[in-house]
Amino acid sequence: MVTTRERLQQHGPMGSVWFRVARERGQELEPLLQVLSDTHTAAGYRRRRRQSRRAVEAAEAGRQEAAP
């Protein structure tokens, strides 16, 4: 998790100034307690990746069926 000095000065350490360095989390800002108490685990990450792959495969299959 990272933040900037400017964000800390503006919102304080308990404000929504923290974000994670992780592709699947995006760049949304979060309060410190939420970041520290997050329950995202490796198993949860793998589950979300599988769901994402299935959605991509389903969308591709739909496009192939719609193609003449």
PDB file of C-alpha atoms in Angstrom:
ATOM      1  CA  MET A   1       0.000   0.000   0.000  1.00  0.00           C
ATOM      2  CA  VAL A   2       1.198   3.474  -0.808  1.00  0.00           C
ATOM      3  CA  THR A   3       0.095   7.085  -0.634  1.00  0.00           C
ATOM      4  CA  THR A   4       1.569  10.509  -1.163  1.00  0.00           C
ATOM      5  CA  ARG A   5       2.557  13.186   1.304  1.00  0.00           C
ATOM      6  CA  GLU A   6       0.068  15.591  -0.292  1.00  0.00           C
ATOM      7  CA  ARG A   7      -2.822  13.169   0.229  1.00  0.00           C
ATOM      8  CA  LEU A   8      -1.771  12.625   3.843  1.00  0.00           C
ATOM      9  CA  GLN A   9      -1.585  16.374   4.465  1.00  0.00           C
ATOM     10  CA  GLN A  10      -4.982  16.938   2.888  1.00  0.00           C
ATOM     11  CA  HIS A  11      -6.955  14.004   4.365  1.00  0.00           C
ATOM     12  CA  GLY A  12      -4.841  12.619   7.225  1.00  0.00           C
ATOM     13  CA  PRO A  13      -3.636   9.033   7.674  1.00  0.00           C
ATOM     14  CA  MET A  14      -7.130   7.693   8.393  1.00  0.00           C
ATOM     15  CA  GLY A  15      -8.681   9.214   5.255  1.00  0.00           C
ATOM     16  CA  SER A  16      -9.159   7.461   1.938  1.00  0.00           C
ATOM     17  CA  VAL A  17      -5.610   8.116   0.801  1.00  0.00           C
ATOM     18  CA  TRP A  18      -4.121   4.631   0.578  1.00  0.00           C
ATOM     19  CA  PHE A  19      -4.037   2.444  -2.502  1.00  0.00           C
ATOM     20  CA  ARG A  20      -2.547  -0.925  -3.245  1.00  0.00           C
ATOM     21  CA  VAL A  21       0.070  -1.801  -5.788  1.00  0.00           C
ATOM     22  CA  ALA A  22      -1.883  -4.649  -7.361  1.00  0.00           C
ATOM     23  CA  ARG A  23      -3.374  -4.883 -10.827  1.00  0.00           C
ATOM     24  CA  GLU A  24      -6.583  -6.608  -9.772  1.00  0.00           C
ATOM     25  CA  ARG A  25      -7.390  -3.906  -7.193  1.00  0.00           C
ATOM     26  CA  GLY A  26      -7.218  -0.925  -9.487  1.00  0.00           C
ATOM     27  CA  GLN A  27      -6.255   2.483  -8.174  1.00  0.00           C
ATOM     28  CA  GLU A  28      -9.150   3.135  -5.811  1.00  0.00           C
ATOM     29  CA  LEU A  29      -8.240   4.966  -2.620  1.00  0.00           C
ATOM     30  CA  GLU A  30      -9.058   3.307   0.697  1.00  0.00           C
ATOM     31  CA  PRO A  31      -8.896   4.187   4.405  1.00  0.00           C
ATOM     32  CA  LEU A  32      -5.931   2.736   6.287  1.00  0.00           C
ATOM     33  CA  LEU A  33      -7.968   0.417   8.534  1.00  0.00           C
ATOM     34  CA  GLN A  34      -9.678  -1.102   5.512  1.00  0.00           C
ATOM     35  CA  VAL A  35      -6.339  -1.686   3.812  1.00  0.00           C
ATOM     36  CA  LEU A  36      -4.824  -3.296   6.900  1.00  0.00           C
ATOM     37  CA  SER A  37      -7.832  -5.487   7.667  1.00  0.00           C
ATOM     38  CA  ASP A  38      -8.452  -6.650   4.119  1.00  0.00           C
ATOM     39  CA  THR A  39      -9.194 -10.336   3.838  1.00  0.00           C
ATOM     40  CA  HIS A  40      -8.109 -10.775   0.237  1.00  0.00           C
ATOM     41  CA  THR A  41      -6.131 -13.974   0.148  1.00  0.00           C
ATOM     42  CA  ALA A  42      -4.227 -15.857  -2.513  1.00  0.00           C
ATOM     43  CA  ALA A  43      -7.156 -18.287  -2.807  1.00  0.00           C
ATOM     44  CA  GLY A  44      -9.546 -15.383  -3.307  1.00  0.00           C
ATOM     45  CA  TYR A  45      -7.278 -13.951  -5.961  1.00  0.00           C
ATOM     46  CA  ARG A  46      -7.230 -17.278  -7.829  1.00  0.00           C
ATOM     47  CA  ARG A  47     -11.035 -17.513  -7.574  1.00  0.00           C
ATOM     48  CA  ARG A  48     -11.471 -14.002  -9.008  1.00  0.00           C
ATOM     49  CA  ARG A  49      -9.033 -14.813 -11.829  1.00  0.00           C
ATOM     50  CA  ARG A  50     -10.991 -17.975 -12.720  1.00  0.00           C
ATOM     51  CA  GLN A  51     -14.254 -16.010 -12.758  1.00  0.00           C
ATOM     52  CA  SER A  52     -12.688 -13.381 -14.972  1.00  0.00           C
ATOM     53  CA  ARG A  53     -11.359 -15.981 -17.410  1.00  0.00           C
ATOM     54  CA  ARG A  54     -14.761 -17.694 -17.577  1.00  0.00           C
ATOM     55  CA  ALA A  55     -16.440 -14.376 -18.337  1.00  0.00           C
ATOM     56  CA  VAL A  56     -13.947 -13.690 -21.140  1.00  0.00           C
ATOM     57  CA  GLU A  57     -14.442 -17.195 -22.563  1.00  0.00           C
ATOM     58  CA  ALA A  58     -18.243 -16.827 -22.417  1.00  0.00           C
ATOM     59  CA  ALA A  59     -18.083 -13.461 -24.175  1.00  0.00           C
ATOM     60  CA  GLU A  60     -15.837 -14.904 -26.873  1.00  0.00           C
ATOM     61  CA  ALA A  61     -18.154 -17.870 -27.362  1.00  0.00           C
ATOM     62  CA  GLY A  62     -21.086 -15.459 -27.689  1.00  0.00           C
ATOM     63  CA  ARG A  63     -19.251 -13.448 -30.334  1.00  0.00           C
ATOM     64  CA  GLN A  64     -18.403 -16.610 -32.278  1.00  0.00           C
ATOM     65  CA  GLU A  65     -22.020 -17.776 -32.216  1.00  0.00           C
ATOM     66  CA  ALA A  66     -23.211 -14.368 -33.431  1.00  0.00           C
ATOM     67  CA  ALA A  67     -20.713 -14.306 -36.303  1.00  0.00           C
ATOM     68  CA  PRO A  68     -22.165 -15.502 -39.636  1.00  0.00           C
TER      69      PRO A  68
END
